[in-house]
Every structure is written in C-alpha cells, then in structure tokens.
C-alpha cells in the first residue's frame, strides 16, 4: 500500500463547518471523550446501533400535495409507516429516529460523537447510510458546502479530540503523537476502484493473519489536519460514479467507503507503543426498483449489483 505524504490537490467542492458549530461540537465531543477516558462515565461502545432519518418532502411532493406517510417519535424511536389511504400502519422501533427537520449538527451530536469517542479509545468503528435512491444518504454522509454531513463533522471532531489528548498528559494513555491516513474507494459493479487514484484499476481484497481484511495496493494519503482530510474526501468525490436516473439526476451508482487509519503513539513502562484503529464511513448506493426507475442497459446492470 503506497502512502502519499504530499497534501492532496484542492477541488472545486469545499466543505466547511461554521465557527460556532465547530466550537460547540468540538467542545461537547472532547468533554465526552475526556469523561470516558478518565472513567467519569461508563458508556462504552455498543456492537450495533440502528437509526432512521426521514428526508423532508421534495418540491414535487409539496406541489402534488402528497400525504406524509412517515410518523416518528424521537423519544421512543418509534416509526409508524402509513399506507397513505387511511388504512392501518406498520410500526418499527429503532435505537433513534430523526424527522425531516433534523439538522446535520444534531445528527453529529447523536451519532458522530459516539463514533469519535470510540475511535479515540482505539476501537474500530463504522457507520453506513442505507436506503432507497434519492432518500438523502449522500446528504447525511457528505452534505454540502454550506451544510456539511457526518464525514466532515466526524473528521473535525477527531482532529480536535486528538489535539486535546496529546496536549493533556493527565488523560488517557499519555499519547505523544497521532498519525492519520485516509483511504477512499468505491465498489462499482462488484469491482473495487480507488477514488484517489482511478488509474490503478480494479483492486483485490486480501486477508492478513494479523491485520485482517484489506484492499491490496490501494493508495493512502497522510492527512495532518481536518482541512486535508476533507480535501481528500472532495478529491475522491470528483471520481465517484454517478449517473442520472428517473428518480435522481445525480444517482450514486457505487458504494463509497471513506476510511481513516489512525495510529496513536504512546509510552508504557518506558516502552514505545502504538495503538491502531480504523474509522470507516460508508455512503451506499441507493436500492431501487428497475421498473419504477425505467432502468435499461448499463443502468439495469448497475441497479442489480447495487441491490
């Protein structure tokens, strides 16, 4: 695996978090990290959490006066799906649910902060967005320049927490330095493609007896700041496979995986130690019905592989 130590080239799609939001989110995140590392709270990571987020009605749906068929209770996580014709509803209960007016900052507070805390403690973590095409997965994960999503906010929280951890030798394991490398790839028609270097072609999945499953020969980029991490994300987005379909003019046709490989260096009894972990943030391509989208040819093949 090759490592690129040069800063990535800037792209035309920059994502930035407002100063007020960044200050609030970083402060709240570090407070949670500090309390977990010092044992003030016992709220370790759980195996799996399942959340649901509903997008707000589209302009087309509003103009058609389409009925709202999803009802959510944020306090209990109860979701009721109505058939829109006055019939009975189907209920589900998840860990948490977020209605259409939920903000990106609130999503980070409820999901991203736990991800950051577990990652700082040295756990491998993963979050992925799944749902129908045009349901808002990429908006939740990546967001826009003015309204960034989970990936840039998690990067922001991670770098701030590690800066605080290195500066405060009374917390945790006396970490002296942290090295973070970024990896970005997509799975398109069952083939793994490096979004940071598409010229590598289809890559292979390997398994190491000590380090587990990995993508062979994929490029890694050393990112020393949140700005560089987001630039890597932007650069990969320019190479992501998207096409127009009947339901979405910029439909993602591949599953995209953004990874941060973290190495925390510290001393234990005079010996130099390293704690390695990985953050995996996945924006899945949307599930779809071929007939509803009128898929043909290449789009049909993509849809079958996506599903």
Tab-separated table of N, CA and C in Angstrom, residues 230-288:
chain	number	residue	atom	x	y	z
A	230	UNK	N	-10.675	16.625	4.613
A	230	UNK	CA	-11.846	16.985	3.824
A	230	UNK	C	-11.465	17.191	2.358
A	231	UNK	N	-10.253	17.686	2.105
A	231	UNK	CA	-9.788	17.831	0.728
A	231	UNK	C	-9.675	16.468	0.047
A	232	UNK	N	-9.231	15.463	0.802
A	232	UNK	CA	-9.157	14.107	0.250
A	232	UNK	C	-10.565	13.607	-0.093
A	233	UNK	N	-11.513	13.867	0.793
A	233	UNK	CA	-12.895	13.484	0.515
A	233	UNK	C	-13.400	14.173	-0.742
A	234	UNK	N	-13.137	15.476	-0.855
A	234	UNK	CA	-13.559	16.233	-2.034
A	234	UNK	C	-12.944	15.663	-3.308
A	235	UNK	N	-11.663	15.332	-3.227
A	235	UNK	CA	-10.957	14.815	-4.397
A	235	UNK	C	-11.551	13.488	-4.851
A	236	UNK	N	-11.858	12.623	-3.890
A	236	UNK	CA	-12.464	11.338	-4.231
A	236	UNK	C	-13.857	11.487	-4.806
A	237	UNK	N	-14.610	12.468	-4.310
A	237	UNK	CA	-15.974	12.677	-4.804
A	237	UNK	C	-15.989	13.012	-6.290
A	238	UNK	N	-14.945	13.686	-6.770
A	238	UNK	CA	-14.876	14.036	-8.186
A	238	UNK	C	-14.770	12.801	-9.073
A	239	UNK	N	-14.279	11.687	-8.496
A	239	UNK	CA	-14.109	10.451	-9.268
A	239	UNK	C	-15.215	9.429	-9.016
A	240	UNK	N	-16.168	9.769	-8.168
A	240	UNK	CA	-17.211	8.805	-7.846
A	240	UNK	C	-18.159	8.622	-9.028
A	241	UNK	N	-18.660	7.409	-9.201
A	241	UNK	CA	-19.537	7.075	-10.319
A	241	UNK	C	-20.966	7.507	-10.013
A	242	UNK	N	-21.473	8.475	-10.772
A	242	UNK	CA	-22.859	8.929	-10.645
A	242	UNK	C	-23.473	9.017	-12.039
A	243	UNK	N	-24.763	8.773	-12.111
A	243	UNK	CA	-25.490	8.855	-13.371
A	243	UNK	C	-26.909	9.346	-13.086
A	244	UNK	N	-27.551	9.866	-14.106
A	244	UNK	CA	-28.931	10.320	-13.978
A	244	UNK	C	-29.882	9.141	-14.134
A	245	UNK	N	-30.874	9.081	-13.247
A	245	UNK	CA	-31.955	8.113	-13.372
A	245	UNK	C	-33.280	8.880	-13.275
A	246	UNK	N	-34.367	8.164	-13.416
A	246	UNK	CA	-35.675	8.824	-13.392
A	246	UNK	C	-35.946	9.469	-12.041
A	247	UNK	N	-35.438	8.874	-10.956
A	247	UNK	CA	-35.730	9.375	-9.616
A	247	UNK	C	-34.650	10.305	-9.076
A	248	UNK	N	-33.464	10.314	-9.702
A	248	UNK	CA	-32.364	11.106	-9.147
A	248	UNK	C	-31.423	11.508	-10.274
A	249	UNK	N	-31.224	12.814	-10.480
A	249	UNK	CA	-30.373	13.294	-11.575
A	249	UNK	C	-28.895	13.040	-11.307
A	250	UNK	N	-28.518	12.840	-10.051
A	250	UNK	CA	-27.115	12.542	-9.714
A	250	UNK	C	-27.080	11.307	-8.818
A	251	UNK	N	-27.635	10.222	-9.289
A	251	UNK	CA	-27.724	8.994	-8.509
A	251	UNK	C	-26.348	8.337	-8.364
A	252	UNK	N	-25.990	8.006	-7.124
A	252	UNK	CA	-24.738	7.279	-6.881
A	252	UNK	C	-24.897	5.863	-7.394
A	253	UNK	N	-23.992	5.441	-8.264
A	253	UNK	CA	-24.078	4.112	-8.869
A	253	UNK	C	-23.080	3.141	-8.253
A	254	UNK	N	-22.445	3.550	-7.140
A	254	UNK	CA	-21.460	2.696	-6.479
A	254	UNK	C	-21.482	2.980	-4.982
A	255	UNK	N	-21.091	1.997	-4.207
A	255	UNK	CA	-20.931	2.176	-2.767
A	255	UNK	C	-19.584	2.849	-2.513
A	256	UNK	N	-19.571	3.941	-1.754
A	256	UNK	CA	-18.340	4.678	-1.488
A	256	UNK	C	-17.923	4.509	-0.032
A	257	UNK	N	-16.638	4.196	0.184
A	257	UNK	CA	-16.109	3.948	1.533
A	257	UNK	C	-14.962	4.909	1.804
A	258	UNK	N	-15.120	5.740	2.826
A	258	UNK	CA	-14.083	6.677	3.256
A	258	UNK	C	-13.540	6.179	4.586
A	259	UNK	N	-12.229	5.901	4.621
A	259	UNK	CA	-11.617	5.344	5.829
A	259	UNK	C	-10.532	6.268	6.358
A	260	UNK	N	-10.422	6.326	7.676
A	260	UNK	CA	-9.306	6.984	8.350
A	260	UNK	C	-8.569	5.924	9.165
A	261	UNK	N	-7.300	5.715	8.860
A	261	UNK	CA	-6.473	4.763	9.571
A	261	UNK	C	-5.645	5.534	10.604
A	262	UNK	N	-5.840	5.216	11.873
A	262	UNK	CA	-5.292	6.008	12.973
A	262	UNK	C	-4.229	5.209	13.723
A	263	UNK	N	-3.104	5.854	13.984
A	263	UNK	CA	-2.052	5.270	14.812
A	263	UNK	C	-1.739	6.226	15.960
A	264	UNK	N	-2.039	5.804	17.193
A	264	UNK	CA	-1.715	6.605	18.378
A	264	UNK	C	-0.428	6.061	18.990
A	265	UNK	N	0.558	6.936	19.134
A	265	UNK	CA	1.844	6.533	19.708
A	265	UNK	C	1.937	7.017	21.156
A	266	UNK	N	2.345	6.099	22.043
A	266	UNK	CA	2.451	6.433	23.465
A	266	UNK	C	3.495	5.533	24.114
A	267	UNK	N	3.832	5.821	25.361
A	267	UNK	CA	4.808	5.016	26.102
A	267	UNK	C	4.111	4.297	27.245
A	268	UNK	N	4.571	3.088	27.504
A	268	UNK	CA	4.020	2.272	28.594
A	268	UNK	C	5.166	1.569	29.293
A	269	UNK	N	5.498	2.027	30.510
A	269	UNK	CA	6.604	1.449	31.245
A	269	UNK	C	7.942	1.659	30.562
A	270	UNK	N	8.091	2.797	29.883
A	270	UNK	CA	9.323	3.109	29.183
A	270	UNK	C	9.387	2.570	27.768
A	271	UNK	N	8.447	1.709	27.400
A	271	UNK	CA	8.436	1.121	26.054
A	271	UNK	C	7.519	1.934	25.145
A	272	UNK	N	7.959	2.127	23.911
A	272	UNK	CA	7.130	2.836	22.942
A	272	UNK	C	6.078	1.884	22.368
A	273	UNK	N	4.831	2.334	22.384
A	273	UNK	CA	3.716	1.508	21.948
A	273	UNK	C	2.938	2.238	20.862
A	274	UNK	N	2.151	1.489	20.109
A	274	UNK	CA	1.301	2.074	19.077
A	274	UNK	C	-0.057	1.381	19.106
A	275	UNK	N	-1.099	2.191	19.124
A	275	UNK	CA	-2.463	1.688	19.099
A	275	UNK	C	-3.080	2.039	17.751
A	276	UNK	N	-3.464	1.026	16.989
A	276	UNK	CA	-4.002	1.244	15.647
A	276	UNK	C	-5.506	0.985	15.630
A	277	UNK	N	-6.226	1.842	14.927
A	277	UNK	CA	-7.670	1.670	14.771
A	277	UNK	C	-8.094	2.254	13.433
A	278	UNK	N	-9.341	2.041	13.083
A	278	UNK	CA	-9.832	2.483	11.778
A	278	UNK	C	-11.259	2.999	11.912
A	279	UNK	N	-11.529	4.127	11.245
A	279	UNK	CA	-12.874	4.670	11.149
A	279	UNK	C	-13.343	4.462	9.715
A	280	UNK	N	-14.474	3.821	9.554
A	280	UNK	CA	-14.999	3.507	8.219
A	280	UNK	C	-16.371	4.166	8.064
A	281	UNK	N	-16.483	5.081	7.094
A	281	UNK	CA	-17.746	5.794	6.865
A	281	UNK	C	-18.206	5.522	5.440
A	282	UNK	N	-19.391	4.930	5.307
A	282	UNK	CA	-19.836	4.360	4.042
A	282	UNK	C	-21.118	5.044	3.561
A	283	UNK	N	-21.083	5.471	2.309
A	283	UNK	CA	-22.271	6.013	1.644
A	283	UNK	C	-22.690	5.004	0.582
A	284	UNK	N	-23.672	4.181	0.919
A	284	UNK	CA	-24.095	3.138	-0.002
A	284	UNK	C	-24.905	3.718	-1.160
A	285	UNK	N	-24.803	3.082	-2.316
A	285	UNK	CA	-25.679	3.445	-3.424
A	285	UNK	C	-27.103	3.046	-3.064
A	286	UNK	N	-28.080	3.771	-3.586
A	286	UNK	CA	-29.462	3.556	-3.191
A	286	UNK	C	-30.078	2.313	-3.804
A	287	UNK	N	-30.839	1.583	-2.985
A	287	UNK	CA	-31.603	0.459	-3.519
A	287	UNK	C	-32.701	1.006	-4.427
A	288	UNK	N	-33.082	0.237	-5.428
A	288	UNK	CA	-34.038	0.757	-6.410
A	288	UNK	C	-34.794	-0.368	-7.104
